[in-house]
mmCIF file of C-alpha atoms in Angstrom:
data_model
loop_
_atom_site.group_PDB
_atom_site.id
_atom_site.type_symbol
_atom_site.label_atom_id
_atom_site.label_comp_id
_atom_site.label_asym_id
_atom_site.label_seq_id
_atom_site.Cartn_x
_atom_site.Cartn_y
_atom_site.Cartn_z
ATOM 1 C CA MET A 1 187.845 208.829 64.219
ATOM 2 C CA ILE A 2 188.092 211.845 61.925
ATOM 3 C CA THR A 3 185.507 210.447 59.524
ATOM 4 C CA ASP A 4 183.223 208.606 61.981
ATOM 5 C CA CYS A 5 181.380 210.695 64.581
ATOM 6 C CA GLN A 6 180.556 207.563 66.599
ATOM 7 C CA LEU A 7 184.230 207.120 67.480
ATOM 8 C CA LYS A 8 184.838 209.562 70.333
ATOM 9 C CA GLU A 9 188.348 208.720 71.519
ATOM 10 C CA VAL A 10 191.456 206.782 70.504
ATOM 11 C CA TRP A 11 193.826 205.715 73.266
ATOM 12 C CA CYS A 12 197.366 204.873 72.133
ATOM 13 C CA GLU A 13 199.419 202.253 73.993
ATOM 14 C CA ALA A 14 197.167 202.470 77.041
ATOM 15 C CA HIS A 15 195.249 199.360 78.171
ATOM 16 C CA ASP A 16 196.017 197.675 74.829
ATOM 17 C CA ASP A 17 197.966 198.656 71.704
ATOM 18 C CA ILE A 18 194.924 200.715 70.697
ATOM 19 C CA THR A 19 191.732 201.332 72.649
ATOM 20 C CA LEU A 20 188.692 202.833 70.911
ATOM 21 C CA ILE A 21 185.809 204.514 72.727
ATOM 22 C CA TRP A 22 182.604 204.291 70.663
ATOM 23 C CA GLU A 23 179.243 205.887 71.293
ATOM 24 C CA ARG A 24 176.446 203.999 69.560
ATOM 25 C CA ASN A 25 172.757 204.590 70.258
ATOM 26 C CA ALA A 26 173.661 206.669 73.334
ATOM 27 C CA THR A 27 175.625 203.707 74.714
ATOM 28 C CA GLU A 28 179.376 203.709 75.225
ATOM 29 C CA GLU A 29 181.372 200.729 73.956
ATOM 30 C CA VAL A 30 185.076 199.948 74.291
ATOM 31 C CA GLU A 31 187.106 198.160 71.632
ATOM 32 C CA PHE A 32 190.496 196.689 72.526
ATOM 33 C CA ILE A 33 192.924 196.199 69.633
ATOM 34 C CA GLN A 34 196.142 194.197 69.482
ATOM 35 C CA VAL A 35 198.474 194.809 66.535
ATOM 36 C CA LYS A 36 200.902 192.079 65.484
ATOM 37 C CA GLY A 37 203.297 193.472 62.902
ATOM 38 C CA GLU A 38 205.758 190.587 62.906
ATOM 39 C CA GLU A 39 205.830 188.180 59.963
ATOM 40 C CA PRO A 40 205.657 184.590 61.294
ATOM 41 C CA ASP A 41 206.773 181.762 59.009
ATOM 42 C CA GLN A 42 203.223 180.415 58.920
ATOM 43 C CA LEU A 43 199.644 181.608 58.696
ATOM 44 C CA TRP A 44 197.914 182.544 61.932
ATOM 45 C CA SER A 45 196.131 179.562 63.451
ATOM 46 C CA VAL A 46 194.096 178.591 66.520
ATOM 47 C CA ALA A 47 197.264 177.094 67.993
ATOM 48 C CA LYS A 48 199.171 180.356 67.599
ATOM 49 C CA LEU A 49 196.237 182.435 68.871
ATOM 50 C CA CYS A 50 196.078 180.293 72.011
ATOM 51 C CA GLN A 51 199.815 179.654 72.415
ATOM 52 C CA GLN A 52 201.001 180.517 75.922
ATOM 53 C CA ASP A 53 204.464 181.819 76.783
ATOM 54 C CA ALA A 54 206.456 178.718 77.708
ATOM 55 C CA SER A 55 209.255 180.834 79.226
ATOM 56 C CA ARG A 56 207.000 182.158 81.969
ATOM 57 C CA LYS A 57 206.466 180.416 85.273
ATOM 58 C CA GLN A 58 202.815 181.487 85.217
ATOM 59 C CA LYS A 59 201.698 180.573 81.709
ATOM 60 C CA THR A 60 197.964 181.171 82.158
ATOM 61 C CA GLY A 61 196.933 184.505 80.679
ATOM 62 C CA THR A 62 199.928 184.903 78.345
ATOM 63 C CA SER A 63 198.383 183.873 74.999
ATOM 64 C CA ILE A 64 197.120 186.476 72.527
ATOM 65 C CA LEU A 65 193.496 185.494 73.122
ATOM 66 C CA GLU A 66 193.876 185.521 76.913
ATOM 67 C CA ARG A 67 195.621 188.895 76.955
ATOM 68 C CA SER A 68 192.882 190.363 74.796
ATOM 69 C CA LEU A 69 190.084 188.806 76.858
ATOM 70 C CA SER A 70 191.689 190.005 80.101
ATOM 71 C CA HIS A 71 190.610 193.569 79.223
ATOM 72 C CA HIS A 72 186.980 192.558 79.771
ATOM 73 C CA ARG A 73 186.787 194.225 83.158
ATOM 74 C CA CYS A 74 184.877 197.457 82.536
ATOM 75 C CA ALA A 75 181.191 198.276 82.893
ATOM 76 C CA GLU A 76 180.853 199.188 79.198
ATOM 77 C CA GLN A 77 180.242 196.638 76.450
ATOM 78 C CA CYS A 78 183.493 195.277 75.019
ATOM 79 C CA GLN A 79 184.704 194.390 71.556
ATOM 80 C CA PHE A 80 188.069 193.009 70.485
ATOM 81 C CA ARG A 81 190.176 193.225 67.335
ATOM 82 C CA ILE A 82 193.389 191.550 66.209
ATOM 83 C CA ILE A 83 195.327 193.185 63.356
ATOM 84 C CA THR A 84 198.095 191.223 61.651
ATOM 85 C CA SER A 85 200.246 191.551 58.557
ATOM 86 C CA ARG A 86 200.098 187.811 57.870
ATOM 87 C CA ASP A 87 196.888 186.103 56.752
ATOM 88 C CA VAL A 88 194.970 183.480 58.762
ATOM 89 C CA MET A 89 194.216 179.812 58.213
ATOM 90 C CA ASP A 90 190.715 178.723 57.215
ATOM 91 C CA GLU A 91 189.853 177.904 60.832
ATOM 92 C CA LEU A 92 190.066 181.629 61.708
ATOM 93 C CA LYS A 93 188.478 183.020 58.531
ATOM 94 C CA SER A 94 185.068 183.459 60.199
ATOM 95 C CA LEU A 95 186.600 186.044 62.556
ATOM 96 C CA MET A 96 187.338 188.266 59.548
ATOM 97 C CA LEU A 97 183.615 188.794 58.948
ATOM 98 C CA PRO A 98 182.183 192.060 60.369
ATOM 99 C CA LEU A 99 180.184 191.758 63.565
ATOM 100 C CA SER A 100 176.407 191.541 63.053
ATOM 101 C CA SER A 101 176.817 191.103 59.283
ATOM 102 C CA PRO A 102 174.641 188.486 57.528
ATOM 103 C CA GLU A 103 177.814 186.584 56.598
ATOM 104 C CA ARG A 104 178.863 186.464 60.242
ATOM 105 C CA VAL A 105 175.461 185.196 61.312
ATOM 106 C CA ALA A 106 175.630 182.529 58.606
ATOM 107 C CA ALA A 107 179.035 181.416 59.920
ATOM 108 C CA GLU A 108 177.562 180.478 63.296
ATOM 109 C CA GLU A 109 178.614 176.840 62.981
ATOM 110 C CA ALA A 110 182.217 177.712 62.072
ATOM 111 C CA LEU A 111 182.394 180.160 64.994
ATOM 112 C CA ALA A 112 181.063 177.504 67.368
ATOM 113 C CA GLU A 113 183.763 175.079 66.204
ATOM 114 C CA LEU A 114 186.371 177.786 66.670
ATOM 115 C CA ALA A 115 185.145 178.500 70.200
ATOM 116 C CA LYS A 116 185.267 174.781 71.017
ATOM 117 C CA ALA A 117 188.866 174.536 69.770
ATOM 118 C CA CYS A 118 189.927 177.560 71.825
ATOM 119 C CA LEU A 119 188.168 176.287 74.946
ATOM 120 C CA THR A 120 189.992 172.979 74.578
ATOM 121 C CA LYS A 121 193.373 174.730 74.520
ATOM 122 C CA LEU A 122 192.717 177.361 77.183
ATOM 123 C CA LYS A 123 190.486 175.230 79.391
ATOM 124 C CA ASP A 124 188.601 177.370 81.882
ATOM 125 C CA TYR A 125 190.313 180.742 81.399
ATOM 126 C CA LYS A 126 187.908 183.627 82.027
ATOM 127 C CA SER A 127 188.083 187.401 82.071
ATOM 128 C CA PRO A 128 187.809 189.377 85.324
ATOM 129 C CA LEU A 129 184.063 189.674 84.607
ATOM 130 C CA GLY A 130 183.638 185.991 83.810
ATOM 131 C CA GLY A 131 183.787 186.059 79.998
ATOM 132 C CA ASP A 132 185.262 182.942 78.357
ATOM 133 C CA CYS A 133 186.576 182.140 74.859
ATOM 134 C CA LEU A 134 183.030 182.032 73.500
ATOM 135 C CA TYR A 135 182.431 185.577 74.780
ATOM 136 C CA TRP A 136 185.626 186.756 73.033
ATOM 137 C CA ILE A 137 184.841 185.065 69.709
ATOM 138 C CA ASP A 138 181.312 186.508 69.675
ATOM 139 C CA ARG A 139 182.811 190.009 69.939
ATOM 140 C CA ALA A 140 186.136 189.717 68.101
ATOM 141 C CA VAL A 141 187.171 190.684 64.569
ATOM 142 C CA TRP A 142 190.409 189.723 62.816
ATOM 143 C CA GLU A 143 191.827 192.211 60.321
ATOM 144 C CA VAL A 144 194.739 191.597 57.957
ATOM 145 C CA VAL A 145 196.823 194.522 56.680
ATOM 146 C CA HIS A 146 199.324 193.155 54.177
ATOM 147 C CA SER A 147 201.149 196.363 53.299
ATOM 148 C CA THR A 148 201.782 199.592 55.173
ATOM 149 C CA ASP A 149 202.317 201.313 51.800
ATOM 150 C CA SER A 150 198.783 200.489 50.621
ATOM 151 C CA LEU A 151 197.427 201.433 54.049
ATOM 152 C CA GLU A 152 199.145 204.830 53.876
ATOM 153 C CA SER A 153 197.900 205.408 50.336
ATOM 154 C CA ASN A 154 194.316 204.654 51.346
ATOM 155 C CA ASN A 155 194.590 206.812 54.452
ATOM 156 C CA ARG A 156 195.904 209.772 52.473
ATOM 157 C CA ILE A 157 192.996 209.512 50.019
ATOM 158 C CA ARG A 158 190.517 209.450 52.914
ATOM 159 C CA LEU A 159 192.311 212.383 54.544
ATOM 160 C CA ALA A 160 192.099 214.432 51.325
ATOM 161 C CA GLU A 161 188.373 213.633 51.054
ATOM 162 C CA GLN A 162 187.816 214.769 54.635
ATOM 163 C CA LEU A 163 189.691 218.020 53.994
ATOM 164 C CA GLU A 164 187.582 218.684 50.883
ATOM 165 C CA HIS A 165 184.484 218.121 53.001
ATOM 166 C CA GLN A 166 185.801 220.874 55.288
ATOM 167 C CA GLY A 167 186.501 223.162 52.334
ATOM 168 C CA VAL A 168 190.296 222.836 52.555
ATOM 169 C CA PHE A 169 192.151 221.894 49.371
ATOM 170 C CA LEU A 170 195.795 220.835 49.566
ATOM 171 C CA ILE A 171 198.153 219.710 46.829
ATOM 172 C CA SER A 172 199.502 216.163 47.002
ATOM 173 C CA ASP A 173 202.740 217.064 48.800
ATOM 174 C CA GLN A 174 200.856 219.099 51.404
ATOM 175 C CA THR A 175 198.423 216.248 52.074
ATOM 176 C CA LYS A 176 201.382 213.911 52.475
ATOM 177 C CA GLU A 177 203.030 216.293 54.950
ATOM 178 C CA LEU A 178 199.791 216.649 56.898
ATOM 179 C CA TYR A 179 199.396 212.871 57.004
ATOM 180 C CA TYR A 180 202.863 212.472 58.508
ATOM 181 C CA LYS A 181 202.043 215.155 61.066
ATOM 182 C CA LEU A 182 198.940 213.155 61.982
ATOM 183 C CA VAL A 183 200.994 209.963 62.307
ATOM 184 C CA ARG A 184 203.410 211.870 64.537
ATOM 185 C CA LEU A 185 200.516 213.033 66.709
ATOM 186 C CA VAL A 186 199.539 209.390 67.255
ATOM 187 C CA PHE A 187 203.160 208.338 67.798
ATOM 188 C CA ASP A 188 203.647 210.996 70.476
ATOM 189 C CA ALA A 189 200.430 209.933 72.182
ATOM 190 C CA GLY A 190 201.777 206.395 72.380
ATOM 191 C CA LEU A 191 204.893 207.721 74.116
ATOM 192 C CA GLY A 192 202.876 209.692 76.674
ATOM 193 C CA THR A 193 203.643 208.907 80.309
ATOM 194 C CA GLN A 194 200.330 210.152 81.704
ATOM 195 C CA ALA A 195 196.826 208.893 80.916
ATOM 196 C CA HIS A 196 195.568 212.160 79.379
ATOM 197 C CA GLN A 197 198.579 212.319 77.037
ATOM 198 C CA LYS A 198 197.643 208.951 75.519
ATOM 199 C CA LYS A 199 194.062 209.929 74.692
ATOM 200 C CA LEU A 200 193.120 211.541 71.376
ATOM 201 C CA ARG A 201 189.627 213.039 71.596
ATOM 202 C CA ARG A 202 187.668 213.598 68.403
ATOM 203 C CA GLN A 203 186.804 217.299 68.739
ATOM 204 C CA ARG A 204 190.348 218.183 69.712
ATOM 205 C CA VAL A 205 191.822 216.205 66.801
ATOM 206 C CA LEU A 206 189.382 217.798 64.346
ATOM 207 C CA GLN A 207 190.465 221.253 65.529
ATOM 208 C CA TRP A 208 194.118 220.235 65.287
ATOM 209 C CA LEU A 209 193.514 218.949 61.754
ATOM 210 C CA THR A 210 191.839 222.198 60.663
ATOM 211 C CA ASP A 211 194.631 224.336 62.109
ATOM 212 C CA ALA A 212 197.408 222.171 60.641
ATOM 213 C CA ALA A 213 195.723 222.045 57.207
ATOM 214 C CA ASN A 214 195.215 225.820 57.109
ATOM 215 C CA ALA A 215 198.834 226.353 58.138
ATOM 216 C CA LEU A 216 199.872 224.371 55.056
ATOM 217 C CA ALA A 217 197.292 225.890 52.711
ATOM 218 C CA TYR A 218 197.859 229.518 53.771
ATOM 219 C CA PRO A 219 201.390 229.733 55.216
ATOM 220 C CA ALA A 220 201.703 233.508 54.840
ATOM 221 C CA THR A 221 198.412 234.191 56.618
ATOM 222 C CA VAL A 222 199.223 231.843 59.460
ATOM 223 C CA GLY A 223 202.739 233.240 59.707
ATOM 224 C CA GLY A 224 201.376 236.783 59.995
ATOM 225 C CA LYS A 225 198.953 235.704 62.705
ATOM 226 C CA ARG A 226 201.751 234.110 64.681
ATOM 227 C CA MET A 227 203.847 237.255 64.389
ATOM 228 C CA LEU A 228 200.905 239.338 65.594
ATOM 229 C CA GLU A 229 200.420 237.032 68.582
ATOM 230 C CA LYS A 230 204.119 237.260 69.460
ATOM 231 C CA MET A 231 204.117 241.076 69.226
ATOM 232 C CA GLN A 232 200.998 241.317 71.361
ATOM 233 C CA SER A 233 202.486 238.917 73.880
ATOM 234 C CA ALA A 234 205.574 241.163 74.046
ATOM 235 C CA LYS A 235 203.184 244.057 74.876
ATOM 236 C CA LEU A 236 204.346 246.170 71.925
ATOM 237 C CA ALA A 237 202.344 249.254 71.016
ATOM 238 C CA PRO A 238 199.538 248.623 68.436
ATOM 239 C CA ASP A 239 201.215 250.800 65.801
#
């Protein structure tokens, strides 16, 4: 969201694990993301994607695909994403191709076979707005993140580049501290008990980032400003 002006809001642990609000060509789109951090003893497969919870009396709607598709109930266009730490079997590889990419278009036959396999397992399950497995597959992307260490390293590089773009230069330890503050901001949003507490809006986050970065880059200046604000708040004389 910090680096892409099309991404307007990130909702943490709201309707889904992560909900993204995009604005593309003056049209609002919603992306629902499920994150699966566990390490199963096998690669992700169609069977696992469509596996329903056998312990529940009402099994319909409990599989990963069904839970994701169930969010298709808003007026805006929907997209879906699954993020896992374990790789996928060949039958799901076509979902890893970016939407609207030439490679994705070329994989039309593989996607059709995948949709057929999912429809066979989930029968006639549909979203509140009538979308079926084919609708989900046409709008879903599968992403594999093997290592949180490599993810953090990449994120910190991108964060440093963004700060340089804003004219703020931090040493490595300061960038690392700022990154953890950013992670904490997201973590706290996920713990929010009210809707507005779970939503991170782009302009507000950019302002937060600027303030937090300057506080690290110029601690004495920021400290003096805080002291001034406290003294003014206490209604002390200007001198």
